[in-house]
Amino acid sequence: MTEMIAADENAWWFILSEGKLVALDKGDFIPFGNIEELPFPEGITANKVLLGKYQEQPCYLIEVENSLDVGLGEYVTLRSLLGRMDDLLFDMAGRAFQISLFYKTHQFCGQCGQTMQKIDWEIAMKCYHCQHRTYPRVSPCIIVAIRKHKKILLALHNRHQKSDRPIYTTLAGFTEAGETLEACVEREVFEEVGLKIKNIQYVTSQPWPFPHSLMMGFTADYDSGEINVDPHELIAANWYDIDDLPLIPRHGTIARKLIEKTLKRCR
Ligand SMILES: [Zn+2]
């Protein structure tokens, strides 16, 4: 979608380079304004991609090389903006990262190996040799908070182990081909901690662009079994009293939302 933009049109600009994004240090973080009035170097908007709209204004992805100075803001990681900006604007930034990654990783056809080309009316890549077409990859993933009477199950994951103040969080895992979300929740919980659960309830979802997951959040209740952690995934998992919690994920994460919902269910 490289359609023309009117000279007087205001837009949101998602400028990416080397895995980072240009952000201002105040306000909405994402540069906004008229292309004619922003201090962009000549030509950087030539290959812009329309991502969608935020607050009725178009959002564009611009990819630049070598963290080029674009005249405003600093390059920051997407993670550093998590929980600090409006959820919908953050999701659009995540979309920018996912689409950038999609174009980079789909330059050649997975079916015949020829060069793929951008389609100009939707975000997709097409091989004009064999007609194979691909779309941005989205990986469905479940995440679940489990209650047992007035306690919540929280786990220390391998990836959080090295921190000085390790975060304890919910269980999560990728959905497998041909699996329902509910079956995935049951399987992941049993594989990771050896417990059977019941009352599985869908709560909410969150795009998680690290790099392309879609987290689908559930709550559930303990049914049976003793905790038996899978050492490939977890360091530890325990039942925590709601008044005596370890460090939990920050605001802005779906894990935090599910934990808070479960704490309310415990009260
Ligand atoms: Zn092909």
mmCIF file of C-alpha atoms and ligand atoms in Angstrom:
data_model
loop_
_atom_site.group_PDB
_atom_site.id
_atom_site.type_symbol
_atom_site.label_atom_id
_atom_site.label_comp_id
_atom_site.label_asym_id
_atom_site.label_seq_id
_atom_site.Cartn_x
_atom_site.Cartn_y
_atom_site.Cartn_z
ATOM 1 C CA MET A 1 0.000 0.000 0.000
ATOM 2 C CA THR A 2 2.215 2.805 -1.223
ATOM 3 C CA GLU A 3 -0.638 5.093 -2.135
ATOM 4 C CA MET A 4 -0.175 8.822 -2.480
ATOM 5 C CA ILE A 5 -0.487 11.076 0.526
ATOM 6 C CA ALA A 6 -1.847 14.580 0.187
ATOM 7 C CA ALA A 7 0.756 17.273 0.876
ATOM 8 C CA ASP A 8 -1.357 18.761 3.638
ATOM 9 C CA GLU A 9 -2.269 15.438 5.264
ATOM 10 C CA ASN A 10 -1.234 14.792 8.843
ATOM 11 C CA ALA A 11 -0.041 11.284 9.631
ATOM 12 C CA TRP A 12 1.650 9.118 12.267
ATOM 13 C CA TRP A 13 5.175 8.062 11.265
ATOM 14 C CA PHE A 14 6.615 4.724 12.383
ATOM 15 C CA ILE A 15 10.290 4.956 11.392
ATOM 16 C CA LEU A 16 12.224 1.710 11.849
ATOM 17 C CA SER A 17 15.881 0.863 11.549
ATOM 18 C CA GLU A 18 17.889 -2.114 12.811
ATOM 19 C CA GLY A 19 15.129 -3.386 15.083
ATOM 20 C CA LYS A 20 14.421 -0.004 16.677
ATOM 21 C CA LEU A 21 11.820 2.704 16.275
ATOM 22 C CA VAL A 22 12.079 6.499 16.290
ATOM 23 C CA ALA A 23 10.262 7.840 19.352
ATOM 24 C CA LEU A 24 9.912 11.270 20.893
ATOM 25 C CA ASP A 25 10.511 11.538 24.622
ATOM 26 C CA LYS A 26 7.131 13.054 25.404
ATOM 27 C CA GLY A 27 3.480 13.142 24.396
ATOM 28 C CA ASP A 28 2.334 10.229 22.251
ATOM 29 C CA PHE A 29 5.959 9.168 21.530
ATOM 30 C CA ILE A 30 5.229 8.502 17.830
ATOM 31 C CA PRO A 31 6.059 11.411 15.465
ATOM 32 C CA PHE A 32 2.905 12.972 14.037
ATOM 33 C CA GLY A 33 2.398 15.693 11.484
ATOM 34 C CA ASN A 34 2.415 16.927 7.945
ATOM 35 C CA ILE A 35 5.079 15.409 5.740
ATOM 36 C CA GLU A 36 5.932 18.886 4.417
ATOM 37 C CA GLU A 37 6.550 20.304 7.869
ATOM 38 C CA LEU A 38 8.535 17.480 9.487
ATOM 39 C CA PRO A 39 12.335 17.665 9.254
ATOM 40 C CA PHE A 40 12.703 14.333 7.401
ATOM 41 C CA PRO A 41 15.739 13.919 5.130
ATOM 42 C CA GLU A 42 14.898 14.077 1.420
ATOM 43 C CA GLY A 43 13.432 10.905 -0.019
ATOM 44 C CA ILE A 44 12.987 8.772 3.107
ATOM 45 C CA THR A 45 9.223 8.564 2.665
ATOM 46 C CA ALA A 46 9.439 7.206 -0.907
ATOM 47 C CA ASN A 47 8.833 3.573 0.110
ATOM 48 C CA LYS A 48 6.407 4.195 2.934
ATOM 49 C CA VAL A 49 3.779 1.544 3.682
ATOM 50 C CA LEU A 50 0.299 2.424 4.897
ATOM 51 C CA LEU A 51 -0.339 0.436 8.085
ATOM 52 C CA GLY A 52 -3.847 1.648 8.888
ATOM 53 C CA LYS A 53 -5.356 4.517 10.832
ATOM 54 C CA TYR A 54 -5.098 5.754 14.401
ATOM 55 C CA GLN A 55 -7.506 8.459 15.555
ATOM 56 C CA GLU A 56 -8.725 8.815 11.951
ATOM 57 C CA GLN A 57 -5.223 9.678 10.727
ATOM 58 C CA PRO A 58 -3.088 7.448 8.500
ATOM 59 C CA CYS A 59 -0.130 5.552 9.966
ATOM 60 C CA TYR A 60 2.926 4.916 7.800
ATOM 61 C CA LEU A 61 5.864 2.572 8.148
ATOM 62 C CA ILE A 62 9.179 3.956 6.901
ATOM 63 C CA GLU A 63 12.208 1.701 6.856
ATOM 64 C CA VAL A 64 15.606 3.444 6.896
ATOM 65 C CA GLU A 65 19.166 2.105 6.947
ATOM 66 C CA ASN A 66 21.885 2.384 9.595
ATOM 67 C CA SER A 67 19.721 4.203 12.160
ATOM 68 C CA LEU A 68 19.726 7.289 9.944
ATOM 69 C CA ASP A 69 19.081 10.513 11.868
ATOM 70 C CA VAL A 70 15.615 11.592 10.724
ATOM 71 C CA GLY A 71 15.720 14.933 12.481
ATOM 72 C CA LEU A 72 13.542 14.111 15.463
ATOM 73 C CA GLY A 73 13.364 11.621 18.305
ATOM 74 C CA GLU A 74 15.680 8.746 19.201
ATOM 75 C CA TYR A 75 15.761 5.093 18.165
ATOM 76 C CA VAL A 76 14.341 2.965 20.987
ATOM 77 C CA THR A 77 13.261 -0.659 21.352
ATOM 78 C CA LEU A 78 9.586 -1.467 21.088
ATOM 79 C CA ARG A 79 9.737 -3.150 24.487
ATOM 80 C CA SER A 80 10.825 0.114 26.112
ATOM 81 C CA LEU A 81 7.496 1.677 25.077
ATOM 82 C CA LEU A 82 5.355 -1.145 26.486
ATOM 83 C CA GLY A 83 2.829 0.147 29.020
ATOM 84 C CA ARG A 84 3.935 3.772 28.483
ATOM 85 C CA MET A 85 1.739 4.717 25.545
ATOM 86 C CA ASP A 86 -1.844 4.306 24.414
ATOM 87 C CA ASP A 87 -2.618 0.607 23.807
ATOM 88 C CA LEU A 88 -3.931 1.123 20.274
ATOM 89 C CA LEU A 89 -0.949 3.239 19.264
ATOM 90 C CA PHE A 90 1.398 0.643 20.772
ATOM 91 C CA ASP A 91 -0.394 -2.075 18.790
ATOM 92 C CA MET A 92 0.144 -0.017 15.624
ATOM 93 C CA ALA A 93 3.861 0.226 16.455
ATOM 94 C CA GLY A 94 3.847 -3.554 16.907
ATOM 95 C CA ARG A 95 2.140 -3.887 13.520
ATOM 96 C CA ALA A 96 4.915 -1.761 11.995
ATOM 97 C CA PHE A 97 7.559 -4.144 13.396
ATOM 98 C CA GLN A 98 5.682 -7.236 12.241
ATOM 99 C CA ILE A 99 5.177 -5.945 8.719
ATOM 100 C CA SER A 100 8.782 -4.811 8.456
ATOM 101 C CA LEU A 101 9.886 -8.299 9.544
ATOM 102 C CA PHE A 102 7.443 -9.895 7.099
ATOM 103 C CA TYR A 103 8.908 -8.060 4.106
ATOM 104 C CA LYS A 104 12.463 -8.882 5.184
ATOM 105 C CA THR A 105 11.787 -12.595 5.672
ATOM 106 C CA HIS A 106 9.630 -13.206 2.589
ATOM 107 C CA GLN A 107 11.861 -11.953 -0.191
ATOM 108 C CA PHE A 108 11.937 -15.392 -1.828
ATOM 109 C CA CYS A 109 9.151 -17.822 -2.600
ATOM 110 C CA GLY A 110 8.880 -20.718 -0.149
ATOM 111 C CA GLN A 111 7.444 -22.876 -2.911
ATOM 112 C CA CYS A 112 9.730 -22.295 -5.925
ATOM 113 C CA GLY A 113 12.541 -20.050 -4.653
ATOM 114 C CA GLN A 114 11.995 -17.144 -7.064
ATOM 115 C CA THR A 115 11.973 -13.504 -5.920
ATOM 116 C CA MET A 116 8.717 -12.351 -4.301
ATOM 117 C CA GLN A 117 7.178 -8.941 -4.949
ATOM 118 C CA LYS A 118 5.025 -6.643 -2.842
ATOM 119 C CA ILE A 119 1.363 -6.494 -3.776
ATOM 120 C CA ASP A 120 0.267 -2.868 -3.929
ATOM 121 C CA TRP A 121 -3.330 -3.216 -2.681
ATOM 122 C CA GLU A 122 -2.855 -5.344 0.453
ATOM 123 C CA ILE A 123 0.005 -6.310 2.718
ATOM 124 C CA ALA A 124 1.193 -9.492 1.054
ATOM 125 C CA MET A 125 4.071 -10.846 -1.028
ATOM 126 C CA LYS A 126 3.461 -12.679 -4.285
ATOM 127 C CA CYS A 127 5.578 -14.908 -6.491
ATOM 128 C CA TYR A 128 4.663 -14.147 -10.099
ATOM 129 C CA HIS A 129 6.467 -17.334 -11.198
ATOM 130 C CA CYS A 130 4.229 -19.877 -9.395
ATOM 131 C CA GLN A 131 1.462 -17.538 -8.058
ATOM 132 C CA HIS A 132 2.221 -18.411 -4.411
ATOM 133 C CA ARG A 133 1.160 -15.605 -2.076
ATOM 134 C CA THR A 134 2.056 -15.026 1.582
ATOM 135 C CA TYR A 135 0.749 -12.774 4.349
ATOM 136 C CA PRO A 136 2.342 -11.495 7.573
ATOM 137 C CA ARG A 137 2.842 -14.349 9.979
ATOM 138 C CA VAL A 138 0.799 -14.313 13.199
ATOM 139 C CA SER A 139 1.480 -17.038 15.772
ATOM 140 C CA PRO A 140 -1.424 -17.785 18.126
ATOM 141 C CA CYS A 141 -0.379 -18.328 21.692
ATOM 142 C CA ILE A 142 -2.431 -19.011 24.843
ATOM 143 C CA ILE A 143 -1.726 -17.505 28.242
ATOM 144 C CA VAL A 144 -3.580 -18.587 31.364
ATOM 145 C CA ALA A 145 -3.874 -17.546 35.014
ATOM 146 C CA ILE A 146 -4.933 -20.386 37.338
ATOM 147 C CA ARG A 147 -6.700 -20.049 40.676
ATOM 148 C CA LYS A 148 -6.892 -22.535 43.544
ATOM 149 C CA HIS A 149 -9.240 -21.281 46.263
ATOM 150 C CA LYS A 150 -7.554 -18.003 47.357
ATOM 151 C CA LYS A 151 -4.221 -18.646 45.683
ATOM 152 C CA ILE A 152 -2.812 -18.067 42.227
ATOM 153 C CA LEU A 153 -0.283 -20.182 40.342
ATOM 154 C CA LEU A 154 2.789 -18.193 39.278
ATOM 155 C CA ALA A 155 5.872 -19.567 37.601
ATOM 156 C CA LEU A 156 9.468 -18.519 37.124
ATOM 157 C CA HIS A 157 10.342 -19.105 33.475
ATOM 158 C CA ASN A 158 13.812 -20.029 32.239
ATOM 159 C CA ARG A 159 14.019 -16.766 30.301
ATOM 160 C CA HIS A 160 13.519 -14.687 33.481
ATOM 161 C CA GLN A 161 15.992 -16.627 35.614
ATOM 162 C CA LYS A 162 19.032 -14.402 35.139
ATOM 163 C CA SER A 163 17.381 -11.209 36.331
ATOM 164 C CA ASP A 164 18.323 -9.828 39.764
ATOM 165 C CA ARG A 165 14.628 -9.439 40.506
ATOM 166 C CA PRO A 166 13.022 -12.354 38.664
ATOM 167 C CA ILE A 167 9.452 -11.969 37.481
ATOM 168 C CA TYR A 168 6.876 -14.641 38.325
ATOM 169 C CA THR A 169 4.110 -14.938 35.801
ATOM 170 C CA THR A 170 1.355 -16.982 34.180
ATOM 171 C CA LEU A 171 1.814 -20.002 31.932
ATOM 172 C CA ALA A 172 1.819 -19.594 28.163
ATOM 173 C CA GLY A 173 2.509 -21.546 25.005
ATOM 174 C CA PHE A 174 2.025 -21.701 21.264
ATOM 175 C CA THR A 175 -1.045 -23.267 19.735
ATOM 176 C CA GLU A 176 -0.256 -26.306 17.619
ATOM 177 C CA ALA A 177 -1.617 -27.009 14.142
ATOM 178 C CA GLY A 178 -5.125 -28.441 14.328
ATOM 179 C CA GLU A 179 -5.618 -27.609 18.017
ATOM 180 C CA THR A 180 -8.433 -25.593 19.609
ATOM 181 C CA LEU A 181 -7.488 -22.835 22.030
ATOM 182 C CA GLU A 182 -9.166 -24.662 24.914
ATOM 183 C CA ALA A 183 -7.272 -27.883 24.182
ATOM 184 C CA CYS A 184 -4.078 -25.844 23.971
ATOM 185 C CA VAL A 185 -4.699 -24.305 27.418
ATOM 186 C CA GLU A 186 -5.226 -27.762 28.958
ATOM 187 C CA ARG A 187 -2.201 -29.256 27.205
ATOM 188 C CA GLU A 188 0.194 -26.409 28.050
ATOM 189 C CA VAL A 189 -0.775 -26.419 31.729
ATOM 190 C CA PHE A 190 -0.414 -30.184 31.976
ATOM 191 C CA GLU A 191 2.937 -30.163 30.136
ATOM 192 C CA GLU A 192 4.445 -27.296 32.114
ATOM 193 C CA VAL A 193 3.213 -28.020 35.655
ATOM 194 C CA GLY A 194 1.413 -31.395 35.543
ATOM 195 C CA LEU A 195 -1.961 -30.031 36.699
ATOM 196 C CA LYS A 196 -5.489 -30.617 35.435
ATOM 197 C CA ILE A 197 -7.635 -27.481 35.242
ATOM 198 C CA LYS A 198 -11.334 -26.657 34.799
ATOM 199 C CA ASN A 199 -13.610 -23.632 34.159
ATOM 200 C CA ILE A 200 -11.459 -22.355 31.308
ATOM 201 C CA GLN A 201 -12.746 -18.875 30.410
ATOM 202 C CA TYR A 202 -11.581 -16.628 27.593
ATOM 203 C CA VAL A 203 -10.794 -13.096 28.848
ATOM 204 C CA THR A 204 -8.987 -10.966 26.264
ATOM 205 C CA SER A 205 -6.265 -10.900 23.636
ATOM 206 C CA GLN A 206 -3.142 -8.857 22.945
ATOM 207 C CA PRO A 207 -0.903 -8.710 19.883
ATOM 208 C CA TRP A 208 2.602 -9.473 21.127
ATOM 209 C CA PRO A 209 4.999 -8.379 18.396
ATOM 210 C CA PHE A 210 8.117 -10.112 19.815
ATOM 211 C CA PRO A 211 8.240 -11.117 17.032
ATOM 212 C CA HIS A 212 4.748 -12.068 15.871
ATOM 213 C CA SER A 213 2.563 -13.693 18.533
ATOM 214 C CA LEU A 214 -1.082 -13.105 19.243
ATOM 215 C CA MET A 215 -1.650 -13.805 22.937
ATOM 216 C CA MET A 216 -5.104 -15.136 23.825
ATOM 217 C CA GLY A 217 -5.725 -14.845 27.527
ATOM 218 C CA PHE A 218 -7.724 -17.214 29.747
ATOM 219 C CA THR A 219 -8.468 -17.790 33.391
ATOM 220 C CA ALA A 220 -9.002 -21.254 34.841
ATOM 221 C CA ASP A 221 -9.455 -23.070 38.133
ATOM 222 C CA TYR A 222 -7.350 -25.865 39.562
ATOM 223 C CA ASP A 223 -8.934 -29.290 39.238
ATOM 224 C CA SER A 224 -6.433 -31.958 40.307
ATOM 225 C CA GLY A 225 -2.794 -32.996 40.511
ATOM 226 C CA GLU A 226 0.425 -31.900 42.210
ATOM 227 C CA ILE A 227 2.774 -29.281 40.743
ATOM 228 C CA ASN A 228 5.492 -30.988 38.731
ATOM 229 C CA VAL A 229 7.451 -28.460 36.645
ATOM 230 C CA ASP A 230 8.876 -29.169 33.217
ATOM 231 C CA PRO A 231 12.550 -28.165 33.634
ATOM 232 C CA HIS A 232 12.853 -27.293 29.930
ATOM 233 C CA GLU A 233 10.346 -24.465 30.392
ATOM 234 C CA LEU A 234 10.301 -23.487 34.063
ATOM 235 C CA ILE A 235 12.578 -23.041 37.056
ATOM 236 C CA ALA A 236 9.717 -23.159 39.556
ATOM 237 C CA ALA A 237 5.959 -22.833 39.964
ATOM 238 C CA ASN A 238 4.021 -22.315 43.174
ATOM 239 C CA TRP A 239 0.668 -21.298 44.599
ATOM 240 C CA TYR A 240 0.857 -17.755 45.950
ATOM 241 C CA ASP A 241 -1.393 -16.153 48.489
ATOM 242 C CA ILE A 242 -2.918 -12.999 46.979
ATOM 243 C CA ASP A 243 -1.468 -10.900 49.819
ATOM 244 C CA ASP A 244 2.037 -12.265 49.419
ATOM 245 C CA LEU A 245 2.939 -12.093 45.726
ATOM 246 C CA PRO A 246 6.402 -12.162 44.191
ATOM 247 C CA LEU A 247 7.351 -9.602 41.509
ATOM 248 C CA ILE A 248 4.757 -9.863 38.703
ATOM 249 C CA PRO A 249 4.762 -8.524 35.095
ATOM 250 C CA ARG A 250 4.363 -4.825 34.471
ATOM 251 C CA HIS A 251 1.187 -2.976 33.538
ATOM 252 C CA GLY A 252 0.454 -3.095 29.818
ATOM 253 C CA THR A 253 0.996 -6.842 29.577
ATOM 254 C CA ILE A 254 -1.824 -9.336 29.185
ATOM 255 C CA ALA A 255 -0.194 -11.443 31.927
ATOM 256 C CA ARG A 256 -0.698 -8.557 34.362
ATOM 257 C CA LYS A 257 -4.348 -8.220 33.333
ATOM 258 C CA LEU A 258 -5.011 -11.931 33.838
ATOM 259 C CA ILE A 259 -3.241 -11.937 37.214
ATOM 260 C CA GLU A 260 -5.274 -8.939 38.411
ATOM 261 C CA LYS A 261 -8.504 -10.524 37.216
ATOM 262 C CA THR A 262 -7.609 -13.708 39.093
ATOM 263 C CA LEU A 263 -6.755 -11.794 42.278
ATOM 264 C CA LYS A 264 -10.238 -10.253 42.115
ATOM 265 C CA ARG A 265 -11.719 -13.732 41.712
ATOM 266 C CA CYS A 266 -9.844 -14.800 44.856
ATOM 267 C CA ARG A 267 -11.322 -12.021 46.998
HETATM 268 ZN ZN ZN B 1 7.056 -19.255 -6.433
#
